[in-house]
């Protein structure tokens, strides 16, 4: 058995892949399939990436939905050092929102909760 988080976008999966490639130094693109024709031509039919050891699927949904991402589901990243945490916060937070600014909240040395410009939630932690 293998579980993989899946992120569904509305025509922004390509841009999200570029952001995650920029943000994560250990980014690895495992698969990228694009729609070749039709109204979704050039959009991501399916992509699989690996960041921080976690495999994630991304795709652009053909139908338009009345929902998007929610901060109640997020990816929790434990950073190696403060510089890494601050860099990730800067890159992922650009154009997004900061739910909890970088600070010591008692449960870790530094922590921040970011929603990127696509609505995907990231909790960045330094023990």
Short mmCIF file of N, CA and C in Angstrom, two decimals:
data_model
loop_
_atom_site.label_atom_id
_atom_site.label_comp_id
_atom_site.label_asym_id
_atom_site.label_seq_id
_atom_site.Cartn_x
_atom_site.Cartn_y
_atom_site.Cartn_z
N UNK A 1 0.85 -1.17 0.00
CA UNK A 1 0.00 0.00 0.00
C UNK A 1 0.89 1.24 0.00
N UNK A 2 0.43 2.27 -0.67
CA UNK A 2 1.19 3.52 -0.76
C UNK A 2 0.19 4.68 -0.82
N UNK A 3 0.34 5.66 0.03
CA UNK A 3 -0.54 6.83 0.03
C UNK A 3 0.22 8.03 -0.52
N UNK A 4 -0.45 8.81 -1.37
CA UNK A 4 0.16 9.99 -1.99
C UNK A 4 -0.81 11.15 -1.93
N UNK A 5 -0.42 12.27 -1.33
CA UNK A 5 -1.28 13.46 -1.38
C UNK A 5 -1.49 13.91 -2.82
N UNK A 6 -2.66 14.43 -3.10
CA UNK A 6 -3.01 14.87 -4.45
C UNK A 6 -3.53 16.30 -4.39
N UNK A 7 -2.97 17.16 -5.24
CA UNK A 7 -3.37 18.57 -5.29
C UNK A 7 -4.03 18.85 -6.63
N UNK A 8 -5.27 19.31 -6.60
CA UNK A 8 -6.03 19.60 -7.81
C UNK A 8 -6.10 21.11 -8.01
N UNK A 9 -5.65 21.55 -9.17
CA UNK A 9 -5.64 22.97 -9.51
C UNK A 9 -6.64 23.25 -10.62
N UNK A 10 -6.91 24.52 -10.82
CA UNK A 10 -7.80 24.97 -11.90
C UNK A 10 -6.94 25.75 -12.91
N UNK A 11 -6.10 25.04 -13.66
CA UNK A 11 -5.27 25.67 -14.67
C UNK A 11 -3.98 26.28 -14.15
N UNK A 12 -3.61 26.03 -12.90
CA UNK A 12 -2.41 26.62 -12.32
C UNK A 12 -1.36 25.59 -11.91
N UNK A 13 -1.54 24.35 -12.26
CA UNK A 13 -0.59 23.31 -11.83
C UNK A 13 0.81 23.56 -12.37
N UNK A 14 0.93 24.02 -13.61
CA UNK A 14 2.25 24.30 -14.19
C UNK A 14 2.98 25.36 -13.36
N UNK A 15 2.27 26.43 -13.00
CA UNK A 15 2.87 27.50 -12.20
C UNK A 15 3.22 27.00 -10.79
N UNK A 16 2.38 26.14 -10.23
CA UNK A 16 2.66 25.58 -8.91
C UNK A 16 3.92 24.72 -8.97
N UNK A 17 4.07 23.92 -10.02
CA UNK A 17 5.28 23.11 -10.17
C UNK A 17 6.52 24.00 -10.21
N UNK A 18 6.45 25.11 -10.92
CA UNK A 18 7.58 26.04 -11.00
C UNK A 18 7.90 26.63 -9.63
N UNK A 19 6.87 26.99 -8.86
CA UNK A 19 7.09 27.54 -7.52
C UNK A 19 7.75 26.50 -6.61
N UNK A 20 7.28 25.28 -6.64
CA UNK A 20 7.81 24.25 -5.76
C UNK A 20 9.24 23.87 -6.17
N UNK A 21 9.53 23.92 -7.47
CA UNK A 21 10.90 23.69 -7.95
C UNK A 21 11.83 24.78 -7.40
N UNK A 22 11.36 26.03 -7.41
CA UNK A 22 12.16 27.14 -6.88
C UNK A 22 12.34 27.03 -5.36
N UNK A 23 11.30 26.64 -4.67
CA UNK A 23 11.31 26.64 -3.20
C UNK A 23 12.16 25.52 -2.61
N UNK A 24 12.05 24.33 -3.17
CA UNK A 24 12.65 23.16 -2.54
C UNK A 24 13.90 22.72 -3.28
N UNK A 25 15.03 22.73 -2.58
CA UNK A 25 16.31 22.35 -3.17
C UNK A 25 16.37 20.89 -3.58
N UNK A 26 15.61 20.04 -2.92
CA UNK A 26 15.64 18.61 -3.25
C UNK A 26 14.45 18.20 -4.13
N UNK A 27 13.86 19.17 -4.83
CA UNK A 27 12.73 18.93 -5.72
C UNK A 27 13.12 17.91 -6.79
N UNK A 28 12.27 16.95 -7.02
CA UNK A 28 12.48 15.98 -8.09
C UNK A 28 11.16 15.78 -8.82
N UNK A 29 11.17 16.01 -10.12
CA UNK A 29 9.96 15.77 -10.93
C UNK A 29 10.01 14.34 -11.44
N UNK A 30 9.05 13.54 -11.02
CA UNK A 30 9.01 12.13 -11.37
C UNK A 30 8.22 11.86 -12.64
N UNK A 31 7.21 12.69 -12.89
CA UNK A 31 6.33 12.49 -14.05
C UNK A 31 5.66 13.80 -14.38
N UNK A 32 5.53 14.07 -15.67
CA UNK A 32 4.73 15.22 -16.11
C UNK A 32 4.04 14.83 -17.42
N UNK A 33 2.72 14.86 -17.40
CA UNK A 33 1.93 14.61 -18.60
C UNK A 33 1.03 15.82 -18.80
N UNK A 34 1.04 16.35 -20.02
CA UNK A 34 0.24 17.52 -20.33
C UNK A 34 -0.84 17.15 -21.34
N UNK A 35 -1.95 17.87 -21.28
CA UNK A 35 -2.99 17.69 -22.29
C UNK A 35 -2.45 18.23 -23.61
N UNK A 36 -2.56 17.45 -24.67
CA UNK A 36 -1.98 17.83 -25.96
C UNK A 36 -2.92 18.68 -26.80
N UNK A 37 -4.21 18.53 -26.60
CA UNK A 37 -5.15 19.27 -27.45
C UNK A 37 -6.43 19.56 -26.68
N UNK A 38 -7.30 20.28 -27.31
CA UNK A 38 -8.58 20.62 -26.69
C UNK A 38 -8.47 21.83 -25.79
N UNK A 39 -9.53 22.10 -25.03
CA UNK A 39 -9.56 23.30 -24.20
C UNK A 39 -8.51 23.29 -23.08
N UNK A 40 -7.99 22.14 -22.73
CA UNK A 40 -6.97 22.06 -21.68
C UNK A 40 -5.55 21.90 -22.24
N UNK A 41 -5.38 22.11 -23.53
CA UNK A 41 -4.06 21.95 -24.14
C UNK A 41 -3.01 22.72 -23.36
N UNK A 42 -1.92 22.03 -23.03
CA UNK A 42 -0.82 22.64 -22.28
C UNK A 42 -0.98 22.58 -20.78
N UNK A 43 -2.16 22.24 -20.30
CA UNK A 43 -2.35 22.11 -18.85
C UNK A 43 -1.86 20.74 -18.38
N UNK A 44 -1.65 20.62 -17.09
CA UNK A 44 -1.10 19.39 -16.51
C UNK A 44 -2.22 18.36 -16.34
N UNK A 45 -2.07 17.24 -17.05
CA UNK A 45 -3.00 16.12 -16.88
C UNK A 45 -2.64 15.34 -15.62
N UNK A 46 -1.33 15.20 -15.37
CA UNK A 46 -0.85 14.51 -14.17
C UNK A 46 0.63 14.82 -14.01
N UNK A 47 1.02 15.15 -12.81
CA UNK A 47 2.44 15.31 -12.47
C UNK A 47 2.67 14.68 -11.11
N UNK A 48 3.85 14.13 -10.95
CA UNK A 48 4.27 13.60 -9.65
C UNK A 48 5.62 14.21 -9.32
N UNK A 49 5.74 14.76 -8.12
CA UNK A 49 7.00 15.34 -7.68
C UNK A 49 7.38 14.73 -6.33
N UNK A 50 8.64 14.90 -5.97
CA UNK A 50 9.09 14.51 -4.64
C UNK A 50 9.81 15.71 -4.04
N UNK A 51 9.36 16.12 -2.85
CA UNK A 51 10.02 17.18 -2.10
C UNK A 51 10.15 16.72 -0.66
N UNK A 52 11.31 16.95 -0.10
CA UNK A 52 11.57 16.56 1.30
C UNK A 52 11.17 15.11 1.56
N UNK A 53 11.38 14.25 0.56
CA UNK A 53 11.08 12.83 0.70
C UNK A 53 9.62 12.46 0.50
N UNK A 54 8.75 13.45 0.28
CA UNK A 54 7.31 13.20 0.12
C UNK A 54 6.92 13.28 -1.35
N UNK A 55 6.26 12.24 -1.83
CA UNK A 55 5.75 12.25 -3.20
C UNK A 55 4.36 12.90 -3.20
N UNK A 56 4.15 13.82 -4.14
CA UNK A 56 2.88 14.55 -4.26
C UNK A 56 2.44 14.50 -5.72
N UNK A 57 1.15 14.27 -5.94
CA UNK A 57 0.56 14.33 -7.28
C UNK A 57 -0.10 15.69 -7.46
N UNK A 58 0.00 16.23 -8.68
CA UNK A 58 -0.64 17.50 -9.01
C UNK A 58 -1.30 17.36 -10.38
N UNK A 59 -2.42 18.05 -10.56
CA UNK A 59 -3.05 18.06 -11.87
C UNK A 59 -4.03 19.22 -11.97
N UNK A 60 -4.36 19.56 -13.21
CA UNK A 60 -5.40 20.54 -13.48
C UNK A 60 -6.70 19.79 -13.72
N UNK A 61 -7.74 20.17 -13.02
CA UNK A 61 -9.04 19.52 -13.15
C UNK A 61 -9.76 20.04 -14.39
N UNK A 62 -10.27 19.14 -15.22
CA UNK A 62 -11.05 19.61 -16.38
C UNK A 62 -12.31 20.37 -15.98
N UNK A 63 -13.15 19.86 -15.06
CA UNK A 63 -14.32 20.65 -14.69
C UNK A 63 -13.95 21.74 -13.67
N UNK A 64 -14.68 22.83 -13.72
CA UNK A 64 -14.52 23.90 -12.74
C UNK A 64 -15.31 23.50 -11.49
N UNK A 65 -14.70 23.70 -10.33
CA UNK A 65 -15.34 23.34 -9.06
C UNK A 65 -15.61 24.57 -8.23
N UNK A 66 -16.53 24.45 -7.30
CA UNK A 66 -16.86 25.55 -6.38
C UNK A 66 -16.03 25.49 -5.10
N UNK A 67 -14.95 24.74 -5.11
CA UNK A 67 -14.11 24.61 -3.92
C UNK A 67 -12.65 24.76 -4.32
N UNK A 68 -11.83 25.00 -3.33
CA UNK A 68 -10.39 25.11 -3.53
C UNK A 68 -9.71 24.49 -2.32
N UNK A 69 -8.46 24.83 -2.09
CA UNK A 69 -7.72 24.28 -0.96
C UNK A 69 -8.19 24.94 0.34
N UNK A 70 -7.90 24.27 1.45
CA UNK A 70 -8.22 24.79 2.78
C UNK A 70 -7.01 24.61 3.69
N UNK A 71 -6.74 25.56 4.58
CA UNK A 71 -5.61 25.40 5.50
C UNK A 71 -5.75 24.24 6.47
N UNK A 72 -6.95 23.67 6.57
CA UNK A 72 -7.12 22.54 7.50
C UNK A 72 -6.33 21.31 7.05
N UNK A 73 -5.92 21.29 5.79
CA UNK A 73 -5.01 20.26 5.29
C UNK A 73 -3.76 20.96 4.80
N UNK A 74 -2.62 20.61 5.39
CA UNK A 74 -1.38 21.27 5.00
C UNK A 74 -0.24 20.27 5.02
N UNK A 75 0.86 20.66 4.41
CA UNK A 75 2.08 19.86 4.45
C UNK A 75 2.99 20.45 5.51
N UNK A 76 3.41 19.62 6.44
CA UNK A 76 4.26 20.04 7.56
C UNK A 76 5.70 19.69 7.21
N UNK A 77 6.54 20.71 7.09
CA UNK A 77 7.94 20.53 6.71
C UNK A 77 8.82 20.85 7.92
N UNK A 78 9.65 19.91 8.34
CA UNK A 78 10.64 20.17 9.38
C UNK A 78 11.94 20.56 8.68
N UNK A 79 12.37 21.79 8.90
CA UNK A 79 13.54 22.34 8.22
C UNK A 79 14.82 21.95 8.95
N UNK A 80 15.94 21.98 8.20
CA UNK A 80 17.24 21.64 8.76
C UNK A 80 17.85 22.77 9.57
N UNK A 81 17.54 24.02 9.17
CA UNK A 81 18.11 25.17 9.87
C UNK A 81 17.24 26.41 9.63
N UNK A 82 17.55 27.48 10.33
CA UNK A 82 16.75 28.70 10.25
C UNK A 82 16.79 29.31 8.85
N UNK A 83 17.95 29.28 8.21
CA UNK A 83 18.06 29.86 6.86
C UNK A 83 17.11 29.14 5.90
N UNK A 84 17.04 27.83 6.00
CA UNK A 84 16.15 27.05 5.13
C UNK A 84 14.69 27.41 5.39
N UNK A 85 14.31 27.52 6.65
CA UNK A 85 12.94 27.87 7.00
C UNK A 85 12.58 29.25 6.45
N UNK A 86 13.47 30.21 6.64
CA UNK A 86 13.19 31.58 6.18
C UNK A 86 13.13 31.66 4.66
N UNK A 87 13.99 30.92 3.97
CA UNK A 87 13.95 30.91 2.50
C UNK A 87 12.64 30.30 1.99
N UNK A 88 12.25 29.16 2.56
CA UNK A 88 10.99 28.54 2.16
C UNK A 88 9.82 29.48 2.43
N UNK A 89 9.83 30.13 3.58
CA UNK A 89 8.75 31.07 3.92
C UNK A 89 8.69 32.21 2.92
N UNK A 90 9.85 32.73 2.53
CA UNK A 90 9.89 33.83 1.55
C UNK A 90 9.35 33.39 0.19
N UNK A 91 9.84 32.25 -0.30
CA UNK A 91 9.46 31.79 -1.64
C UNK A 91 8.00 31.34 -1.66
N UNK A 92 7.59 30.51 -0.72
CA UNK A 92 6.22 30.01 -0.71
C UNK A 92 5.22 31.10 -0.35
N UNK A 93 5.63 32.06 0.46
CA UNK A 93 4.71 33.10 0.91
C UNK A 93 4.49 34.24 -0.07
N UNK A 94 5.37 34.35 -1.08
CA UNK A 94 5.23 35.45 -2.05
C UNK A 94 3.88 35.36 -2.78
N UNK A 95 3.07 36.37 -2.62
CA UNK A 95 1.76 36.39 -3.26
C UNK A 95 0.71 35.58 -2.52
N UNK A 96 1.09 34.99 -1.40
CA UNK A 96 0.16 34.18 -0.61
C UNK A 96 -0.22 34.89 0.67
N UNK A 97 -0.39 34.12 1.72
CA UNK A 97 -0.79 34.68 3.02
C UNK A 97 -0.01 33.99 4.14
N UNK A 98 0.25 34.74 5.18
CA UNK A 98 0.91 34.20 6.37
C UNK A 98 -0.16 34.03 7.44
N UNK A 99 -0.43 32.79 7.81
CA UNK A 99 -1.41 32.51 8.85
C UNK A 99 -0.80 32.68 10.24
N UNK A 100 0.47 32.29 10.36
CA UNK A 100 1.23 32.47 11.61
C UNK A 100 2.63 32.92 11.21
N UNK A 101 3.04 34.13 11.59
CA UNK A 101 4.37 34.61 11.21
C UNK A 101 5.48 33.81 11.90
N UNK A 102 6.67 33.89 11.36
CA UNK A 102 7.81 33.19 11.94
C UNK A 102 8.02 33.65 13.38
N UNK A 103 8.00 32.66 14.28
CA UNK A 103 8.18 32.97 15.70
C UNK A 103 8.40 31.67 16.46
N UNK A 104 8.75 31.80 17.74
CA UNK A 104 8.84 30.67 18.65
C UNK A 104 7.49 30.58 19.36
N UNK A 105 6.74 29.54 19.05
CA UNK A 105 5.41 29.36 19.65
C UNK A 105 5.43 28.37 20.81
N UNK A 106 6.62 27.98 21.25
CA UNK A 106 6.74 27.09 22.39
C UNK A 106 6.86 25.62 22.02
N UNK A 107 6.29 25.22 20.91
CA UNK A 107 6.38 23.81 20.51
C UNK A 107 7.54 23.56 19.56
N UNK A 108 8.23 24.62 19.14
CA UNK A 108 9.41 24.50 18.29
C UNK A 108 10.24 25.77 18.42
N UNK A 109 11.46 25.73 17.93
CA UNK A 109 12.32 26.91 17.97
C UNK A 109 11.75 28.01 17.10
N UNK A 110 11.41 27.66 15.86
CA UNK A 110 10.76 28.59 14.93
C UNK A 110 9.68 27.85 14.17
N UNK A 111 8.62 28.56 13.87
CA UNK A 111 7.49 27.99 13.14
C UNK A 111 6.80 29.09 12.36
N UNK A 112 6.30 28.75 11.18
CA UNK A 112 5.44 29.64 10.43
C UNK A 112 4.45 28.80 9.64
N UNK A 113 3.29 29.39 9.38
CA UNK A 113 2.23 28.71 8.61
C UNK A 113 1.91 29.62 7.45
N UNK A 114 2.15 29.11 6.24
CA UNK A 114 2.04 29.88 5.00
C UNK A 114 0.97 29.25 4.11
N UNK A 115 0.20 30.08 3.44
CA UNK A 115 -0.65 29.62 2.34
C UNK A 115 -0.07 30.24 1.08
N UNK A 116 0.37 29.40 0.14
CA UNK A 116 1.00 29.94 -1.06
C UNK A 116 -0.03 30.59 -1.97
N UNK A 117 0.42 31.20 -3.05
CA UNK A 117 -0.48 31.97 -3.92
C UNK A 117 -1.52 31.11 -4.63
N UNK A 118 -1.37 29.78 -4.55
CA UNK A 118 -2.35 28.87 -5.14
C UNK A 118 -3.34 28.34 -4.11
N UNK A 119 -3.14 28.70 -2.84
CA UNK A 119 -4.03 28.27 -1.78
C UNK A 119 -3.57 27.04 -1.03
N UNK A 120 -2.38 26.52 -1.38
CA UNK A 120 -1.84 25.33 -0.72
C UNK A 120 -1.17 25.76 0.59
N UNK A 121 -1.46 25.04 1.65
CA UNK A 121 -1.01 25.38 3.00
C UNK A 121 0.27 24.62 3.36
N UNK A 122 1.24 25.37 3.93
CA UNK A 122 2.53 24.81 4.33
C UNK A 122 2.83 25.23 5.76
N UNK A 123 3.12 24.27 6.63
CA UNK A 123 3.59 24.56 7.98
C UNK A 123 5.09 24.27 8.00
N UNK A 124 5.88 25.30 8.31
CA UNK A 124 7.33 25.18 8.30
C UNK A 124 7.82 25.23 9.74
N UNK A 125 8.63 24.27 10.11
CA UNK A 125 9.00 24.08 11.51
C UNK A 125 10.51 23.90 11.64
N UNK A 126 11.07 24.44 12.71
CA UNK A 126 12.46 24.19 13.09
C UNK A 126 12.45 23.76 14.55
N UNK A 127 12.91 22.56 14.81
CA UNK A 127 12.91 22.04 16.19
C UNK A 127 13.92 22.76 17.05
#
